[in-house]
Amino acid sequence: QVQLVETGGGLVQAGGSLRLSCAASGHTLRGASMGWFRQAPGKEREFVAAINWSGGSTYLAGSAKGRFTVSRDTAKNTVYLQMNSLKPEDTAVYYCAVDFGSWSSAGRVEEYEYWGQGTQVTVSS
């Protein structure tokens, strides 16, 4: 079992920044990719960003490119999502997740085995 705890959400004005953290515990994460997803009210959960085990490869959704950065500290079992130039449409609950499968499927919700409880991000206009 893997436990994931997200922190860093909150209320921010449009154009502002937030840094989300996701701390993992339990089963070793060696070889696992970690992803960030979000879900707005009435919408399906959508992919935001992912990073592979070594941190050498990242993958960002089109909506995140140029504004968000994903990184990880394997020694701390923690992954980060730096979000800049936030927009009201970024408002959602943000979740981190762990995928022990192939990196090639890192953007697919169904590939992730473990999920955190989520942290709310609200961007005001």
mmCIF file of C-alpha atoms in Angstrom:
data_model
loop_
_atom_site.group_PDB
_atom_site.id
_atom_site.type_symbol
_atom_site.label_atom_id
_atom_site.label_comp_id
_atom_site.label_asym_id
_atom_site.label_seq_id
_atom_site.Cartn_x
_atom_site.Cartn_y
_atom_site.Cartn_z
ATOM 1 C CA GLN A 1 0.000 0.000 0.000
ATOM 2 C CA VAL A 2 1.042 3.549 -0.728
ATOM 3 C CA GLN A 3 -0.295 6.528 1.155
ATOM 4 C CA LEU A 4 -0.257 9.922 -0.521
ATOM 5 C CA VAL A 5 -0.895 13.265 1.144
ATOM 6 C CA GLU A 6 -1.233 16.452 -0.896
ATOM 7 C CA THR A 7 -0.667 19.882 0.602
ATOM 8 C CA GLY A 8 -0.296 23.427 -0.650
ATOM 9 C CA GLY A 9 -3.696 24.168 -2.082
ATOM 10 C CA GLY A 10 -5.569 27.360 -1.335
ATOM 11 C CA LEU A 11 -7.137 30.521 -2.696
ATOM 12 C CA VAL A 12 -5.111 32.680 -5.049
ATOM 13 C CA GLN A 13 -5.848 35.514 -7.424
ATOM 14 C CA ALA A 14 -5.538 35.057 -11.159
ATOM 15 C CA GLY A 15 -1.918 35.431 -12.210
ATOM 16 C CA GLY A 16 -0.659 34.132 -8.890
ATOM 17 C CA SER A 17 1.282 31.004 -8.013
ATOM 18 C CA LEU A 18 0.929 27.953 -5.818
ATOM 19 C CA ARG A 19 3.208 25.012 -5.102
ATOM 20 C CA LEU A 20 1.569 21.704 -4.375
ATOM 21 C CA SER A 21 3.405 18.918 -2.594
ATOM 22 C CA CYS A 22 2.602 15.231 -2.423
ATOM 23 C CA ALA A 23 4.323 13.136 0.210
ATOM 24 C CA ALA A 24 4.290 9.365 -0.217
ATOM 25 C CA SER A 25 4.740 6.676 2.386
ATOM 26 C CA GLY A 26 4.330 2.950 2.677
ATOM 27 C CA HIS A 27 5.440 0.748 -0.197
ATOM 28 C CA THR A 28 8.646 1.691 -1.980
ATOM 29 C CA LEU A 29 8.160 3.958 -4.982
ATOM 30 C CA ARG A 30 11.232 2.686 -6.805
ATOM 31 C CA GLY A 31 10.461 2.644 -10.499
ATOM 32 C CA ALA A 32 7.121 4.383 -10.128
ATOM 33 C CA SER A 33 5.943 7.405 -12.027
ATOM 34 C CA MET A 34 3.960 10.037 -10.192
ATOM 35 C CA GLY A 35 1.238 12.157 -11.664
ATOM 36 C CA TRP A 36 -0.951 15.128 -10.913
ATOM 37 C CA PHE A 37 -4.587 15.236 -11.913
ATOM 38 C CA ARG A 38 -7.419 17.647 -11.247
ATOM 39 C CA GLN A 39 -11.164 17.534 -11.117
ATOM 40 C CA ALA A 40 -13.476 20.507 -11.308
ATOM 41 C CA PRO A 41 -17.127 20.302 -10.204
ATOM 42 C CA GLY A 42 -19.216 18.483 -12.773
ATOM 43 C CA LYS A 43 -16.209 17.489 -14.832
ATOM 44 C CA GLU A 44 -14.150 14.346 -15.237
ATOM 45 C CA ARG A 45 -10.774 13.973 -13.626
ATOM 46 C CA GLU A 46 -8.111 15.150 -16.049
ATOM 47 C CA PHE A 47 -4.384 14.709 -16.381
ATOM 48 C CA VAL A 48 -2.136 17.662 -15.515
ATOM 49 C CA ALA A 49 1.465 16.439 -15.237
ATOM 50 C CA ALA A 50 3.611 13.396 -14.630
ATOM 51 C CA ILE A 51 7.217 12.632 -13.817
ATOM 52 C CA ASN A 52 9.117 9.373 -14.056
ATOM 53 C CA TRP A 53 11.079 7.679 -11.286
ATOM 54 C CA SER A 54 14.403 9.355 -11.974
ATOM 55 C CA GLY A 55 12.872 12.749 -12.619
ATOM 56 C CA GLY A 56 14.536 12.821 -16.003
ATOM 57 C CA SER A 57 11.300 12.748 -17.940
ATOM 58 C CA THR A 58 8.219 14.867 -17.478
ATOM 59 C CA TYR A 59 4.940 15.082 -19.326
ATOM 60 C CA LEU A 60 2.555 18.018 -19.166
ATOM 61 C CA ALA A 61 -0.971 18.478 -20.409
ATOM 62 C CA GLY A 62 -1.393 21.197 -22.986
ATOM 63 C CA SER A 63 -3.159 23.414 -20.463
ATOM 64 C CA ALA A 64 -0.152 23.177 -18.143
ATOM 65 C CA LYS A 65 2.678 23.738 -20.565
ATOM 66 C CA GLY A 66 4.541 26.967 -20.026
ATOM 67 C CA ARG A 67 2.869 27.555 -16.645
ATOM 68 C CA PHE A 68 3.296 24.421 -14.509
ATOM 69 C CA THR A 69 6.416 22.494 -13.572
ATOM 70 C CA VAL A 70 6.524 19.025 -12.038
ATOM 71 C CA SER A 71 9.491 17.795 -10.019
ATOM 72 C CA ARG A 72 10.272 15.157 -7.420
ATOM 73 C CA ASP A 73 12.664 14.456 -4.593
ATOM 74 C CA THR A 74 13.141 10.693 -4.504
ATOM 75 C CA ALA A 75 15.001 10.858 -1.210
ATOM 76 C CA LYS A 76 11.962 12.485 0.399
ATOM 77 C CA ASN A 77 9.402 10.478 -1.590
ATOM 78 C CA THR A 78 7.803 13.762 -2.530
ATOM 79 C CA VAL A 79 6.556 15.190 -5.809
ATOM 80 C CA TYR A 80 5.835 18.848 -6.440
ATOM 81 C CA LEU A 81 3.669 20.821 -8.819
ATOM 82 C CA GLN A 82 4.688 24.447 -9.226
ATOM 83 C CA MET A 83 1.818 26.375 -10.749
ATOM 84 C CA ASN A 84 2.394 29.861 -12.104
ATOM 85 C CA SER A 85 0.181 32.305 -13.993
ATOM 86 C CA LEU A 86 -2.893 30.645 -12.560
ATOM 87 C CA LYS A 87 -6.243 31.154 -14.239
ATOM 88 C CA PRO A 88 -9.789 30.800 -12.897
ATOM 89 C CA GLU A 89 -10.179 27.714 -15.079
ATOM 90 C CA ASP A 90 -7.429 26.038 -13.055
ATOM 91 C CA THR A 91 -9.835 25.891 -10.122
ATOM 92 C CA ALA A 92 -10.258 22.242 -9.116
ATOM 93 C CA VAL A 93 -9.341 19.608 -6.593
ATOM 94 C CA TYR A 94 -5.806 18.473 -7.389
ATOM 95 C CA TYR A 95 -4.779 14.877 -6.795
ATOM 96 C CA CYS A 96 -1.444 13.131 -6.915
ATOM 97 C CA ALA A 97 -1.177 9.497 -7.880
ATOM 98 C CA VAL A 98 1.324 6.694 -8.322
ATOM 99 C CA ASP A 99 1.751 4.516 -11.402
ATOM 100 C CA PHE A 100 3.953 1.411 -11.305
ATOM 101 C CA GLY A 101 3.300 0.679 -14.956
ATOM 102 C CA SER A 102 4.756 1.908 -18.210
ATOM 103 C CA TRP A 103 5.818 5.531 -18.576
ATOM 104 C CA SER A 104 4.184 5.528 -22.004
ATOM 105 C CA SER A 105 0.766 5.551 -20.339
ATOM 106 C CA ALA A 106 1.553 8.234 -17.779
ATOM 107 C CA GLY A 107 -1.263 10.482 -18.923
ATOM 108 C CA ARG A 108 -4.044 7.947 -18.409
ATOM 109 C CA VAL A 109 -6.126 8.144 -15.245
ATOM 110 C CA GLU A 110 -6.855 4.417 -15.236
ATOM 111 C CA GLU A 111 -3.148 3.536 -15.112
ATOM 112 C CA TYR A 112 -2.614 4.926 -11.617
ATOM 113 C CA GLU A 113 -2.903 2.548 -8.703
ATOM 114 C CA TYR A 114 -2.825 4.828 -5.682
ATOM 115 C CA TRP A 115 -4.356 8.253 -5.103
ATOM 116 C CA GLY A 116 -4.203 10.971 -2.507
ATOM 117 C CA GLN A 117 -7.236 12.633 -0.974
ATOM 118 C CA GLY A 118 -6.818 15.814 -2.995
ATOM 119 C CA THR A 119 -6.225 19.477 -2.227
ATOM 120 C CA GLN A 120 -8.474 22.326 -3.321
ATOM 121 C CA VAL A 121 -7.089 25.048 -5.562
ATOM 122 C CA THR A 122 -9.304 28.069 -6.134
ATOM 123 C CA VAL A 123 -8.290 30.870 -8.474
ATOM 124 C CA SER A 124 -10.307 34.053 -8.263
ATOM 125 C CA SER A 125 -10.685 36.440 -11.179
#
